[in-house]
PDB file of C-alpha atoms in Angstrom:
ATOM      1  CA  UNK A  12     150.332  33.949 146.412  1.00  0.00           C
ATOM      2  CA  UNK A  13     151.422  36.124 149.095  1.00  0.00           C
ATOM      3  CA  UNK A  14     153.560  38.286 147.376  1.00  0.00           C
ATOM      4  CA  UNK A  15     151.302  38.735 144.343  1.00  0.00           C
ATOM      5  CA  UNK A  16     149.067  40.038 146.930  1.00  0.00           C
ATOM      6  CA  UNK A  17     152.086  42.160 148.615  1.00  0.00           C
ATOM      7  CA  UNK A  18     153.053  43.393 145.200  1.00  0.00           C
ATOM      8  CA  UNK A  19     149.517  44.099 143.766  1.00  0.00           C
ATOM      9  CA  UNK A  20     149.226  45.883 147.662  1.00  0.00           C
ATOM     10  CA  UNK A  21     152.330  48.124 146.687  1.00  0.00           C
ATOM     11  CA  UNK A  22     151.372  49.377 143.614  1.00  0.00           C
ATOM     12  CA  UNK A  23     147.654  50.659 144.603  1.00  0.00           C
ATOM     13  CA  UNK A  24     149.346  52.249 147.357  1.00  0.00           C
ATOM     14  CA  UNK A  25     151.746  53.859 145.188  1.00  0.00           C
ATOM     15  CA  UNK A  26     149.690  54.985 142.261  1.00  0.00           C
ATOM     16  CA  UNK A  27     146.883  56.152 144.726  1.00  0.00           C
ATOM     17  CA  UNK A  28     149.689  58.178 147.060  1.00  0.00           C
ATOM     18  CA  UNK A  29     150.870  60.056 144.050  1.00  0.00           C
ATOM     19  CA  UNK A  30     147.713  61.893 142.739  1.00  0.00           C
ATOM     20  CA  UNK A  31     147.358  59.534 139.692  1.00  0.00           C
ATOM     21  CA  UNK A  32     144.888  60.488 138.005  1.00  0.00           C
ATOM     22  CA  UNK A  33     143.638  59.897 134.279  1.00  0.00           C
ATOM     23  CA  UNK A  34     145.486  63.065 131.829  1.00  0.00           C
ATOM     24  CA  UNK A  35     142.678  64.537 130.143  1.00  0.00           C
ATOM     25  CA  UNK A  36     142.859  65.443 126.236  1.00  0.00           C
ATOM     26  CA  UNK A  37     141.572  68.140 124.263  1.00  0.00           C
ATOM     27  CA  UNK A  38     138.219  65.815 122.755  1.00  0.00           C
ATOM     28  CA  UNK A  39     137.368  66.225 125.929  1.00  0.00           C
ATOM     29  CA  UNK A  40     136.845  69.722 126.647  1.00  0.00           C
ATOM     30  CA  UNK A  41     133.275  70.862 127.426  1.00  0.00           C
ATOM     31  CA  UNK A  42     131.512  74.229 126.536  1.00  0.00           C
ATOM     32  CA  UNK A  43     128.370  75.670 126.341  1.00  0.00           C
ATOM     33  CA  UNK A  44     128.623  77.089 123.104  1.00  0.00           C
ATOM     34  CA  UNK A  45     130.239  78.014 119.812  1.00  0.00           C
ATOM     35  CA  UNK A  46     129.630  80.731 117.700  1.00  0.00           C
ATOM     36  CA  UNK A  47     131.437  82.121 114.560  1.00  0.00           C
ATOM     37  CA  UNK A  48     131.996  85.512 113.206  1.00  0.00           C
ATOM     38  CA  UNK A  49     131.264  85.667 109.523  1.00  0.00           C
ATOM     39  CA  UNK A  50     135.081  86.502 108.680  1.00  0.00           C
ATOM     40  CA  UNK A  51     135.691  82.610 109.928  1.00  0.00           C
ATOM     41  CA  UNK A  52     136.735  79.996 107.183  1.00  0.00           C
ATOM     42  CA  UNK A  53     135.047  77.280 107.170  1.00  0.00           C
ATOM     43  CA  UNK A  54     138.508  75.677 107.612  1.00  0.00           C
ATOM     44  CA  UNK A  55     139.067  76.459 111.433  1.00  0.00           C
ATOM     45  CA  UNK A  56     134.913  75.745 112.002  1.00  0.00           C
ATOM     46  CA  UNK A  57     135.479  72.242 110.864  1.00  0.00           C
ATOM     47  CA  UNK A  58     138.750  71.635 113.358  1.00  0.00           C
ATOM     48  CA  UNK A  59     136.980  73.489 116.434  1.00  0.00           C
ATOM     49  CA  UNK A  60     134.027  70.770 115.801  1.00  0.00           C
ATOM     50  CA  UNK A  61     136.556  68.240 118.064  1.00  0.00           C
ATOM     51  CA  UNK A  62     135.048  70.657 121.277  1.00  0.00           C
ATOM     52  CA  UNK A  63     132.326  68.800 122.886  1.00  0.00           C
ATOM     53  CA  UNK A  64     129.164  71.267 123.026  1.00  0.00           C
ATOM     54  CA  UNK A  65     127.322  70.499 126.378  1.00  0.00           C
ATOM     55  CA  UNK A  66     124.593  72.490 127.382  1.00  0.00           C
ATOM     56  CA  UNK A  67     125.122  72.577 131.235  1.00  0.00           C
ATOM     57  CA  UNK A  68     129.176  73.770 130.685  1.00  0.00           C
ATOM     58  CA  UNK A  69     128.331  78.033 131.564  1.00  0.00           C
ATOM     59  CA  UNK A  70     131.532  78.735 129.564  1.00  0.00           C
ATOM     60  CA  UNK A  71     130.837  80.085 125.986  1.00  0.00           C
ATOM     61  CA  UNK A  72     133.488  80.570 123.294  1.00  0.00           C
ATOM     62  CA  UNK A  73     133.038  83.598 120.293  1.00  0.00           C
ATOM     63  CA  UNK A  74     135.521  83.084 117.189  1.00  0.00           C
ATOM     64  CA  UNK A  75     135.541  86.390 115.577  1.00  0.00           C
ATOM     65  CA  UNK A  76     138.398  89.352 113.526  1.00  0.00           C
ATOM     66  CA  UNK A  77     140.351  86.635 111.618  1.00  0.00           C
ATOM     67  CA  UNK A  78     143.180  87.824 109.353  1.00  0.00           C
ATOM     68  CA  UNK A  79     145.526  86.625 107.539  1.00  0.00           C
ATOM     69  CA  UNK A  80     148.634  89.487 106.658  1.00  0.00           C
ATOM     70  CA  UNK A  81     151.589  89.780 104.371  1.00  0.00           C
ATOM     71  CA  UNK A  82     154.851  91.435 105.116  1.00  0.00           C
ATOM     72  CA  UNK A  83     157.277  91.512 102.531  1.00  0.00           C
ATOM     73  CA  UNK A  84     161.707  92.547 103.306  1.00  0.00           C
ATOM     74  CA  UNK A  85     163.440  94.049 100.643  1.00  0.00           C
ATOM     75  CA  UNK A  86     167.200  94.322 100.616  1.00  0.00           C
ATOM     76  CA  UNK A  87     169.404  93.116  98.153  1.00  0.00           C
ATOM     77  CA  UNK A  88     171.528  94.731  95.383  1.00  0.00           C
ATOM     78  CA  UNK A  89     168.560  94.347  92.906  1.00  0.00           C
ATOM     79  CA  UNK A  90     165.718  95.910  95.244  1.00  0.00           C
ATOM     80  CA  UNK A  91     163.504  92.877  95.418  1.00  0.00           C
ATOM     81  CA  UNK A  92     161.244  90.413  98.790  1.00  0.00           C
ATOM     82  CA  UNK A  93     164.279  88.675 100.365  1.00  0.00           C
ATOM     83  CA  UNK A  94     161.468  87.095 102.359  1.00  0.00           C
ATOM     84  CA  UNK A  95     157.792  87.189 103.444  1.00  0.00           C
ATOM     85  CA  UNK A  96     155.624  86.766 106.380  1.00  0.00           C
ATOM     86  CA  UNK A  97     152.476  85.390 107.284  1.00  0.00           C
ATOM     87  CA  UNK A  98     150.478  87.277 110.484  1.00  0.00           C
ATOM     88  CA  UNK A  99     147.378  85.107 111.224  1.00  0.00           C
ATOM     89  CA  UNK A 100     145.178  87.175 113.666  1.00  0.00           C
ATOM     90  CA  UNK A 101     142.341  86.464 115.663  1.00  0.00           C
ATOM     91  CA  UNK A 102     139.684  87.408 118.644  1.00  0.00           C
ATOM     92  CA  UNK A 103     138.091  85.240 120.826  1.00  0.00           C
ATOM     93  CA  UNK A 104     135.415  86.449 123.620  1.00  0.00           C
ATOM     94  CA  UNK A 105     135.276  84.071 126.689  1.00  0.00           C
ATOM     95  CA  UNK A 106     132.561  84.299 129.043  1.00  0.00           C
ATOM     96  CA  UNK A 107     131.526  83.027 132.159  1.00  0.00           C
ATOM     97  CA  UNK A 108     128.500  83.580 133.964  1.00  0.00           C
ATOM     98  CA  UNK A 109     128.915  87.461 133.818  1.00  0.00           C
ATOM     99  CA  UNK A 110     132.797  87.532 133.008  1.00  0.00           C
ATOM    100  CA  UNK A 111     134.095  88.814 129.504  1.00  0.00           C
ATOM    101  CA  UNK A 112     137.721  87.530 128.876  1.00  0.00           C
ATOM    102  CA  UNK A 113     138.226  89.091 125.676  1.00  0.00           C
ATOM    103  CA  UNK A 114     142.691  87.438 124.262  1.00  0.00           C
ATOM    104  CA  UNK A 115     144.140  88.484 120.656  1.00  0.00           C
ATOM    105  CA  UNK A 116     145.267  84.727 119.404  1.00  0.00           C
ATOM    106  CA  UNK A 117     148.683  85.543 116.676  1.00  0.00           C
ATOM    107  CA  UNK A 118     150.703  83.347 115.085  1.00  0.00           C
ATOM    108  CA  UNK A 119     153.832  83.926 112.633  1.00  0.00           C
ATOM    109  CA  UNK A 120     155.858  82.210 109.892  1.00  0.00           C
ATOM    110  CA  UNK A 121     158.539  83.046 107.435  1.00  0.00           C
ATOM    111  CA  UNK A 122     159.440  81.709 104.716  1.00  0.00           C
ATOM    112  CA  UNK A 123     161.907  82.477 101.444  1.00  0.00           C
ATOM    113  CA  UNK A 124     161.213  84.620  98.869  1.00  0.00           C
ATOM    114  CA  UNK A 125     164.430  84.067  96.379  1.00  0.00           C
ATOM    115  CA  UNK A 126     161.559  80.981  94.643  1.00  0.00           C
ATOM    116  CA  UNK A 127     161.599  81.571  90.699  1.00  0.00           C
ATOM    117  CA  UNK A 128     158.542  80.326  90.410  1.00  0.00           C
ATOM    118  CA  UNK A 129     155.302  81.836  91.200  1.00  0.00           C
ATOM    119  CA  UNK A 130     153.134  79.286  90.939  1.00  0.00           C
ATOM    120  CA  UNK A 131     155.443  77.454  93.933  1.00  0.00           C
ATOM    121  CA  UNK A 132     155.636  80.932  96.039  1.00  0.00           C
ATOM    122  CA  UNK A 133     152.041  80.819  96.036  1.00  0.00           C
ATOM    123  CA  UNK A 134     151.388  77.221  97.046  1.00  0.00           C
ATOM    124  CA  UNK A 135     153.795  78.080  99.983  1.00  0.00           C
ATOM    125  CA  UNK A 136     151.814  81.201 101.028  1.00  0.00           C
ATOM    126  CA  UNK A 137     148.978  78.782 101.261  1.00  0.00           C
ATOM    127  CA  UNK A 138     150.510  75.775 103.734  1.00  0.00           C
ATOM    128  CA  UNK A 139     151.560  78.343 105.337  1.00  0.00           C
ATOM    129  CA  UNK A 140     148.029  79.425 106.286  1.00  0.00           C
ATOM    130  CA  UNK A 141     146.832  76.133 106.607  1.00  0.00           C
ATOM    131  CA  UNK A 142     150.090  75.602 109.496  1.00  0.00           C
ATOM    132  CA  UNK A 143     148.494  79.094 111.013  1.00  0.00           C
ATOM    133  CA  UNK A 144     145.214  78.120 110.806  1.00  0.00           C
ATOM    134  CA  UNK A 145     146.435  74.592 113.082  1.00  0.00           C
ATOM    135  CA  UNK A 146     148.705  77.502 115.457  1.00  0.00           C
ATOM    136  CA  UNK A 147     144.890  79.178 115.990  1.00  0.00           C
ATOM    137  CA  UNK A 148     142.838  76.258 116.927  1.00  0.00           C
ATOM    138  CA  UNK A 149     145.532  75.176 119.458  1.00  0.00           C
ATOM    139  CA  UNK A 150     145.870  78.399 120.413  1.00  0.00           C
ATOM    140  CA  UNK A 151     141.888  78.335 121.259  1.00  0.00           C
ATOM    141  CA  UNK A 152     142.327  74.927 122.799  1.00  0.00           C
ATOM    142  CA  UNK A 153     144.596  75.932 125.451  1.00  0.00           C
ATOM    143  CA  UNK A 154     142.493  78.744 126.151  1.00  0.00           C
ATOM    144  CA  UNK A 155     139.633  77.080 127.492  1.00  0.00           C
ATOM    145  CA  UNK A 156     141.767  74.573 129.432  1.00  0.00           C
ATOM    146  CA  UNK A 157     143.482  77.647 130.892  1.00  0.00           C
ATOM    147  CA  UNK A 158     140.036  78.932 131.393  1.00  0.00           C
ATOM    148  CA  UNK A 159     138.763  75.613 133.201  1.00  0.00           C
ATOM    149  CA  UNK A 160     141.538  75.229 134.963  1.00  0.00           C
TER     150      UNK A 160
END
């Protein structure tokens, strides 16, 4: 019985002494509000619904200027496209009190263009766009977490 009490007190002392704290996940992020520009696709809006809106918070997020650009690299003896690059860009504005922080978020993905089937290439581009959108949402969540610290 005494050993159990000593072990329990030792565990409590060690966990209290090392600064044990519950880890926050991205679902616990709370901001005052989110506004989207017209260029933001609905898939990004749905993914950002995980962020809790709390009217008492004074941090506001404006998501603006979303765009995907495609670039192909040409070469070889036939001078045809060898690889393609998709670049997703988005601007976010974080407002707290009277301060505005403008961040340009970028995600770049490369893919092979040597596919003979053009429909398969279109599907590859579509999947990469989804991956880019997911990356941009993760970057937004990271920026909000860094700003809250």
